PDB file of C-alpha atoms in Angstrom:
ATOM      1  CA  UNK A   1     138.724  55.575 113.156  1.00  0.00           C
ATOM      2  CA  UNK A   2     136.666  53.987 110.469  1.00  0.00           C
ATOM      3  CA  UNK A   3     133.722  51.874 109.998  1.00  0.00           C
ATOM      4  CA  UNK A   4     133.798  48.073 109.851  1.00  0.00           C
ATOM      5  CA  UNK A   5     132.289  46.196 107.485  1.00  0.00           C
ATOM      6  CA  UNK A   6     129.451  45.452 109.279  1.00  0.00           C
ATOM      7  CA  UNK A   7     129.056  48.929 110.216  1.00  0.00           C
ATOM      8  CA  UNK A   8     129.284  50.013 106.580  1.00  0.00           C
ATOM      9  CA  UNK A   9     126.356  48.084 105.672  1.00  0.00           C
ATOM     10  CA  UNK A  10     124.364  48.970 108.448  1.00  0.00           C
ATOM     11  CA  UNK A  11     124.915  52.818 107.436  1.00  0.00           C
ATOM     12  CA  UNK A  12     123.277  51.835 103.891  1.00  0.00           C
ATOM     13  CA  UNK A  13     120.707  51.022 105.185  1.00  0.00           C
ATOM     14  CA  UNK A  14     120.394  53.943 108.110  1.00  0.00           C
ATOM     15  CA  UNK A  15     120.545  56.533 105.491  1.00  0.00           C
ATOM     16  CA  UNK A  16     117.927  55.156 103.116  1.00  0.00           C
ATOM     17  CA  UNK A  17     115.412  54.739 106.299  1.00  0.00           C
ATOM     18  CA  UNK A  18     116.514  58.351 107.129  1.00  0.00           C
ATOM     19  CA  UNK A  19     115.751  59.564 103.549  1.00  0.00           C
ATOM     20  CA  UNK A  20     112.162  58.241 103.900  1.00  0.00           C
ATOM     21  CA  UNK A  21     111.565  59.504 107.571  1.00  0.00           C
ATOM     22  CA  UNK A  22     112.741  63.163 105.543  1.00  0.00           C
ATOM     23  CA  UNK A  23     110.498  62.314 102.584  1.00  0.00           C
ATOM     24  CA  UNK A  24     107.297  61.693 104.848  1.00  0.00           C
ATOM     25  CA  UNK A  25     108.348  64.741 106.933  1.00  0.00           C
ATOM     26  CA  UNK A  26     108.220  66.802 104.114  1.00  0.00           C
ATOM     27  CA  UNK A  27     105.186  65.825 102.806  1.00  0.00           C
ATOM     28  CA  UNK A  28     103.409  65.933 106.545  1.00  0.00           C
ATOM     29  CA  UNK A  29     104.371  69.532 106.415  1.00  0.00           C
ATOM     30  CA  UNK A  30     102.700  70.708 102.726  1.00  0.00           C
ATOM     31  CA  UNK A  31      99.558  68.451 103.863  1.00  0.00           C
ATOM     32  CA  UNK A  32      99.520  70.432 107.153  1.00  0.00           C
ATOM     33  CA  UNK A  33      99.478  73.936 105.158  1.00  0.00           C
ATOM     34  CA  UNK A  34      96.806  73.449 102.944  1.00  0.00           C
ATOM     35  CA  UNK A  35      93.279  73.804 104.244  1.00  0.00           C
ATOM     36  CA  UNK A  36      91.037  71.012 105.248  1.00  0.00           C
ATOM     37  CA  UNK A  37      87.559  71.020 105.461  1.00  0.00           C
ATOM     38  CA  UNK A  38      85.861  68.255 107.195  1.00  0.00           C
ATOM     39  CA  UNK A  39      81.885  67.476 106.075  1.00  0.00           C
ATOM     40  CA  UNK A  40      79.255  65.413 107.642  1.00  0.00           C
ATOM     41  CA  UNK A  41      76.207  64.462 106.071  1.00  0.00           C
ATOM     42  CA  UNK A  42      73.360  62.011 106.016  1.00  0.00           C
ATOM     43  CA  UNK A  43      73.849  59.588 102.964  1.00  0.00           C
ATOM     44  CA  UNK A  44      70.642  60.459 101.540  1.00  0.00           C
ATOM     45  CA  UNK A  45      71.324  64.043 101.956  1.00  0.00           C
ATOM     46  CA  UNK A  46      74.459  63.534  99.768  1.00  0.00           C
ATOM     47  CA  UNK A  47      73.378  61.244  97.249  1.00  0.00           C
ATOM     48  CA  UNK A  48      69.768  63.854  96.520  1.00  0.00           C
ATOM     49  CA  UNK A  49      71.803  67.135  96.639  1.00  0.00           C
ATOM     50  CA  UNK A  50      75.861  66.927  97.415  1.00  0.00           C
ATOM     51  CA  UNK A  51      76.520  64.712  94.788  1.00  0.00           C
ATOM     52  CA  UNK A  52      75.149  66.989  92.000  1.00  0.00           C
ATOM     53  CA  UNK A  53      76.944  69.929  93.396  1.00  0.00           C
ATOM     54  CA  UNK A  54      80.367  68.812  93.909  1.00  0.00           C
ATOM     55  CA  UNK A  55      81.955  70.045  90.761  1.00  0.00           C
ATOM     56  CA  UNK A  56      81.042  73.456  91.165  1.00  0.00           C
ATOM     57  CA  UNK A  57      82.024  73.006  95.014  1.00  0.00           C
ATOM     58  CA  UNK A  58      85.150  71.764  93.862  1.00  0.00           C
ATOM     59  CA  UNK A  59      85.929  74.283  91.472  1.00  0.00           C
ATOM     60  CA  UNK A  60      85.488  76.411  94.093  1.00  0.00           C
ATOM     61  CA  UNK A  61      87.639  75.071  96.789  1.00  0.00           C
ATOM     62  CA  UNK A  62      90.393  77.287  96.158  1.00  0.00           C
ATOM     63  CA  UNK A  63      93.271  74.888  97.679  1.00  0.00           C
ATOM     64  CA  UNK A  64      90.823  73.942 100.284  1.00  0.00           C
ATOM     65  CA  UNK A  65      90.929  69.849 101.387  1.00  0.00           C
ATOM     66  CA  UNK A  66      87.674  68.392 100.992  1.00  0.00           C
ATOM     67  CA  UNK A  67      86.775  65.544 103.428  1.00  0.00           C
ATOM     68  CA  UNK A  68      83.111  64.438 103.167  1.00  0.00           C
ATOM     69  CA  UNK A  69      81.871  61.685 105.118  1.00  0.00           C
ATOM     70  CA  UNK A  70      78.528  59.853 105.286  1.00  0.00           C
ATOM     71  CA  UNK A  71      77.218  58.496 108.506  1.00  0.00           C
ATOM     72  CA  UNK A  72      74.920  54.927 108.543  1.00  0.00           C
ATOM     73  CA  UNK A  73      71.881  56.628 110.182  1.00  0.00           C
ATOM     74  CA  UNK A  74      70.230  60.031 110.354  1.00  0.00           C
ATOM     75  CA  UNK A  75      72.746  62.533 111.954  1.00  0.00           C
ATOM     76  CA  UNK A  76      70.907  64.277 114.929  1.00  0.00           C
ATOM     77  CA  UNK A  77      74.540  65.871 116.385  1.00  0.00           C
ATOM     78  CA  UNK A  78      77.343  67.904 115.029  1.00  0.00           C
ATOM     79  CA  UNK A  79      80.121  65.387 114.423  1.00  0.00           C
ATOM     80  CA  UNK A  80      83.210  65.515 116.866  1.00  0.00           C
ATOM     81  CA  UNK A  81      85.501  65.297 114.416  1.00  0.00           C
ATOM     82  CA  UNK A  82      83.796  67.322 111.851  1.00  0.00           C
ATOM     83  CA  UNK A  83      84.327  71.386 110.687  1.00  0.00           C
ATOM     84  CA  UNK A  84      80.787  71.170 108.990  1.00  0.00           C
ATOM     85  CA  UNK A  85      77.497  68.906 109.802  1.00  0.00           C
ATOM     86  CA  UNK A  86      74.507  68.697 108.285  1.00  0.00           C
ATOM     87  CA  UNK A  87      72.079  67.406 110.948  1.00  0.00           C
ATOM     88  CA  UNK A  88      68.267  66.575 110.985  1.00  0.00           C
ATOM     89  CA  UNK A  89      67.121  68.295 114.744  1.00  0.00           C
ATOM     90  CA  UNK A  90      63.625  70.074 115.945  1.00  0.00           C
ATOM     91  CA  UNK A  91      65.930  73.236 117.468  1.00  0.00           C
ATOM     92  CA  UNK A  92      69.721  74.663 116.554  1.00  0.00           C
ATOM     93  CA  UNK A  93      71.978  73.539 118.730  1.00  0.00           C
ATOM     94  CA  UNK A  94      72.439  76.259 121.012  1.00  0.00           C
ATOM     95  CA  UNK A  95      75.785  75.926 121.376  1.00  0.00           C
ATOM     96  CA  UNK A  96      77.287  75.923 118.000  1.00  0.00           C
ATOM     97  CA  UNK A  97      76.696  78.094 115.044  1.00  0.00           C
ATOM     98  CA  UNK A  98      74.256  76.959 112.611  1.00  0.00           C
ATOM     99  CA  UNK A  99      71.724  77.550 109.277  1.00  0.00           C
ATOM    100  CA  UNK A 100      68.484  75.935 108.663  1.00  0.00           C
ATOM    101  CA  UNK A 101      68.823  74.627 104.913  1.00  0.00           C
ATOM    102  CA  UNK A 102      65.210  74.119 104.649  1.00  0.00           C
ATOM    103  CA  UNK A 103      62.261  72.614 106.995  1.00  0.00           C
ATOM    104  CA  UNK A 104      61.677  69.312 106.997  1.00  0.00           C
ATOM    105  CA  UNK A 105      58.374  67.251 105.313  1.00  0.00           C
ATOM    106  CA  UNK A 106      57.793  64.188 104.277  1.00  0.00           C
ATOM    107  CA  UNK A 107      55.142  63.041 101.846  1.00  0.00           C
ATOM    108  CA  UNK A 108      53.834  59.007 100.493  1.00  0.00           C
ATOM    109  CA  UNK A 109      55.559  58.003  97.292  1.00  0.00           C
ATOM    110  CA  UNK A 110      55.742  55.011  95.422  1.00  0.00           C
ATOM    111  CA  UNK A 111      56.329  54.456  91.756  1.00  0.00           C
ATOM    112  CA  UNK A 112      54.260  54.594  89.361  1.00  0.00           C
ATOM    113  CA  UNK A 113      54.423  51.247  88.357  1.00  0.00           C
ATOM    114  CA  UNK A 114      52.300  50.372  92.121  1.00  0.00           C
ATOM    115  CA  UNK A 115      49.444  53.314  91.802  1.00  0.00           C
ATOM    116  CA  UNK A 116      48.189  51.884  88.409  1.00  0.00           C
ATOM    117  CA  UNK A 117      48.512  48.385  89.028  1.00  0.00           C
ATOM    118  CA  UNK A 118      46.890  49.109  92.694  1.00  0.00           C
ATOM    119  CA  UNK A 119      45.182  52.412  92.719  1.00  0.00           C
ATOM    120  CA  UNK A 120      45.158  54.488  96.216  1.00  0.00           C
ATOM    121  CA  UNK A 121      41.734  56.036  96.675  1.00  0.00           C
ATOM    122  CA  UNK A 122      42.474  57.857 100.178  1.00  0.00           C
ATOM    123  CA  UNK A 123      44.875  58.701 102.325  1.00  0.00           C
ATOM    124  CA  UNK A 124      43.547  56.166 104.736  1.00  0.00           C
ATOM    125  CA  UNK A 125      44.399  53.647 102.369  1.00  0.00           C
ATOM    126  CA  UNK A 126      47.707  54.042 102.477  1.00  0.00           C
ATOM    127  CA  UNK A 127      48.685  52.269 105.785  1.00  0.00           C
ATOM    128  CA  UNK A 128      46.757  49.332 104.300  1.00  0.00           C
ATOM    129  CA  UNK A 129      49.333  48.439 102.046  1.00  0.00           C
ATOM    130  CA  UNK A 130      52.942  47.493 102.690  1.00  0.00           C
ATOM    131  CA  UNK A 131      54.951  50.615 104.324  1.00  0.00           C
ATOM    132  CA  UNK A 132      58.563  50.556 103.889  1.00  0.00           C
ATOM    133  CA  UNK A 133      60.424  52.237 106.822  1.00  0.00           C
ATOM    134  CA  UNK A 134      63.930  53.551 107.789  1.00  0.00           C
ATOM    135  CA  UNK A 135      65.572  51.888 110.723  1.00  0.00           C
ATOM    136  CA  UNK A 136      66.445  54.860 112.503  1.00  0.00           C
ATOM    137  CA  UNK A 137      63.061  56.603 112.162  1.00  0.00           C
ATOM    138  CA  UNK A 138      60.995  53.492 113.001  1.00  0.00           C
ATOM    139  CA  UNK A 139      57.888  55.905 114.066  1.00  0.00           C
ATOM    140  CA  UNK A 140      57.279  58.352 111.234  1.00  0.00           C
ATOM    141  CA  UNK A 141      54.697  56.608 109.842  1.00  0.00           C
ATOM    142  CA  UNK A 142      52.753  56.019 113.150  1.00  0.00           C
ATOM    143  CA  UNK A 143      53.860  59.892 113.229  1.00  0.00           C
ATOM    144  CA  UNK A 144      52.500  60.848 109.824  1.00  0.00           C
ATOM    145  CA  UNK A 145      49.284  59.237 110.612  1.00  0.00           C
ATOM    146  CA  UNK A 146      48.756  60.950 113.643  1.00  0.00           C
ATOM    147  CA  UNK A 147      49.279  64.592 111.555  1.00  0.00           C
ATOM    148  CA  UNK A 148      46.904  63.731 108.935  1.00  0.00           C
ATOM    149  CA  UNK A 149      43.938  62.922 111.954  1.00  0.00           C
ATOM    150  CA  UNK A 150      44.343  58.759 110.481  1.00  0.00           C
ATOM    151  CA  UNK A 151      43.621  55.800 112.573  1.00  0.00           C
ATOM    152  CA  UNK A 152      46.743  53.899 112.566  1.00  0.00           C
ATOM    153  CA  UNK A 153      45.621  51.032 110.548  1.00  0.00           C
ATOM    154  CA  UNK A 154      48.081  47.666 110.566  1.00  0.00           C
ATOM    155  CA  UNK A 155      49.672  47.743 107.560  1.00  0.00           C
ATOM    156  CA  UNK A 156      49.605  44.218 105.190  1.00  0.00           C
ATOM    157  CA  UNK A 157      53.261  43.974 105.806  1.00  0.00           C
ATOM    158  CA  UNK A 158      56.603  46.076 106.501  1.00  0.00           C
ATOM    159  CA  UNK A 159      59.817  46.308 104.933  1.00  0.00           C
ATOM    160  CA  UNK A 160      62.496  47.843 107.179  1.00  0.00           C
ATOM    161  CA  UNK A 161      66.017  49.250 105.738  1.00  0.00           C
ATOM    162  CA  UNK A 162      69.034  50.408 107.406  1.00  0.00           C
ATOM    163  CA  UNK A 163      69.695  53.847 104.838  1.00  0.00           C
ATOM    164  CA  UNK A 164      67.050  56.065 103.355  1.00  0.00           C
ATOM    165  CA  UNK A 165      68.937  56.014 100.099  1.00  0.00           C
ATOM    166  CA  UNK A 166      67.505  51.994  99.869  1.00  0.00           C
ATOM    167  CA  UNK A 167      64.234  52.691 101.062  1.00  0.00           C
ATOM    168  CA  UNK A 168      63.931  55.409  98.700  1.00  0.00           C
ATOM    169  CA  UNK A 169      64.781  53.176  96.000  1.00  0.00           C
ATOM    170  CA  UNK A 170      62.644  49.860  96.906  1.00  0.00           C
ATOM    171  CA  UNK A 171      59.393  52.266  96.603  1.00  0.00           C
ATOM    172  CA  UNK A 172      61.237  53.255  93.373  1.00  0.00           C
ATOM    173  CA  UNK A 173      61.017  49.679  92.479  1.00  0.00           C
ATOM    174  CA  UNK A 174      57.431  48.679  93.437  1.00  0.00           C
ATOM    175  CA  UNK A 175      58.080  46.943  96.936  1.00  0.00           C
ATOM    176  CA  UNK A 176      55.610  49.347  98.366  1.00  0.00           C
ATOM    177  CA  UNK A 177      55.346  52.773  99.541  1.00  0.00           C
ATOM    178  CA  UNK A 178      57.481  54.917 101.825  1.00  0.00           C
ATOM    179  CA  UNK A 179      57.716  58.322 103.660  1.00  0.00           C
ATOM    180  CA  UNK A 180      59.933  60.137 101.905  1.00  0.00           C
ATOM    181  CA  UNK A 181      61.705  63.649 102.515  1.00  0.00           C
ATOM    182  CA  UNK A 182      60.115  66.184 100.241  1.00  0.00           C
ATOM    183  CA  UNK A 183      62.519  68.630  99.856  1.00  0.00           C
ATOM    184  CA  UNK A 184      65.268  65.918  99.469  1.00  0.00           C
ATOM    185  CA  UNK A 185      63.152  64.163  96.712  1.00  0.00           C
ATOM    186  CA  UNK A 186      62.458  66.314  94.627  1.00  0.00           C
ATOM    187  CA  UNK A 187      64.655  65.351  92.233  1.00  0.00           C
ATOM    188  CA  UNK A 188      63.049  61.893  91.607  1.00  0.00           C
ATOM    189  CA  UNK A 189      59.484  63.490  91.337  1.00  0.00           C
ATOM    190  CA  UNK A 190      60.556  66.074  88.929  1.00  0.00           C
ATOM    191  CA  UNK A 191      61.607  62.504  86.570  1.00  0.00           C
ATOM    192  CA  UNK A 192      58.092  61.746  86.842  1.00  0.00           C
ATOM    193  CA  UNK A 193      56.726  63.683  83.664  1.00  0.00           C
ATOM    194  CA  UNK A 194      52.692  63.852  85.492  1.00  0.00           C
ATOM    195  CA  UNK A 195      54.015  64.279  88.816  1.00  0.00           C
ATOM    196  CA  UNK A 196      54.494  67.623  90.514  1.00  0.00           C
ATOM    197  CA  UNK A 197      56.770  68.396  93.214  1.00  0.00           C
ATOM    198  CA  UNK A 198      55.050  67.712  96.699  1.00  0.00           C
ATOM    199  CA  UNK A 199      54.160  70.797  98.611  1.00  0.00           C
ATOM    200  CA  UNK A 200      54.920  70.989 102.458  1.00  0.00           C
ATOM    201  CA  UNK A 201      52.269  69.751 104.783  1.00  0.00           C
TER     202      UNK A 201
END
C-alpha cells in the first residue's frame, strides 16, 4: 500500500500541524511547573507603593510567576481568581487568612498652588470650596465631616472621578481639594519640602 498523491500532501501538512500541537504541549507543561502567583490590588494602592517595590519583589521571586492585576474601583473582597488581595474592609474576612497592612485615614490635600492663591482658614472651610470625590466612595466626605463634629456645608461645586489615582492627581493640579488616603500618600507629601506627613486622625 502507499499513499496517493493527494494523500501525500495532506500528510505535509498533518505533520507540521502535529509539530505545533507538540510545540504548544511542551511549552503548556514548563508554564504549568513554574510557580504563579496571582495579585490583586487597588490601582492607587499599586501606583503609591507596588510600583516602587517591584524590583526588589522581583529579584526576589525566585522562579515565581508574577500576575498583578488592578481592579477599576476600591476592592472590598478577596478576588476569585486571585492567590493574594489587597482589600480595603472594616473587619478580616473571617474566612480567609489575612494581615492588616496598616489602618486606614484619610486627610484634605490640595496643592500648593490652591492654599496660597485661596488660603483655608478652618476646617469648616473646606467643604466650601470644590471637593473632588471618588466614584466608589461617594460619601467620605459627608463621612469626614461628620468625624470632625462639621456641619455638612454644600460645597461650591464637585468633581467626581472613576480611580483615586485621577482624583489624587486633579487636587495635584489645582482643580480643588480631595480626601486622600494618608498612609497611601505619603509619598506625594514628603515632595512637598514645608509639608509634613499627615498624622492619623
Amino acid at each position: 500500500m502507499r499513499l496517493t498523491e493527494a494523500g501525500t500532501v495532506l500528510l505535509q501538512h498533518a505533520e507540521a500541524i502535529i509539530s505545533q500541537v507538540e510545540a504548544a504541549a511542551w511549552d503548556l507543561r514548563a508554564y504549568m511547573q513554574r510557580s504563579r502567583l496571582r495579585l490583586h490590588v487597588p490601582p492607587f494602592f499599586a501606583s503609591e507603593l507596588l510600583l516602587a517595590t517591584l524590583p526588589d519583589l522581583w529579584e526576589r521571586r525566585e522562579g515565581v510567576v508574577l500576575e498583578i492585576a488592578t481592579q477599576d474601583s476600591v476592592l472590598a473582597e478577596h478576588s476569585w481568581d486571585a492567590d493574594v488581595s489587597v482589600i480595603v474592609a472594616r473587619e478580616p474576612p473571617p474566612e480567609l487568612q489575612s494581615l492588616q497592612l496598616f489602618p486606614q485615614s484619610f486627610v484634605p490635600a490640595c496643592s500648593p498652588a490652591l492654599l496660597h492663591r485661596a488660603p483655608i482658614h478652618g476646617e469648616a472651610e473646606i467643604l466650601s470650596r470644590i471637593l473632588i470625590c471618588h466614584s466608589c466612595r461617594p460619601d467620605l466626605w459627608e463621612s469626614w465631616a461628620a468625624a470632625r463634629g462639621l456641619e455638612p456645608l454644600a460645597p461650591q461645586d464637585t468633581l467626581r472621578f472613576e480611580s483615586m489615582v485621577s482624583a489624587a492627581h486633579a487636587a495635584e493640579c489645582g482643580a480643588g481639594i480631595v480626601l486622600i488616603s494618608a498612609p497611601l500618600a505619603a509619598g506625594r507629601f514628603a515632595r512637598v519640602p514645608w509639608c509634613k506627613s499627615p498624622t492619623r486622625h
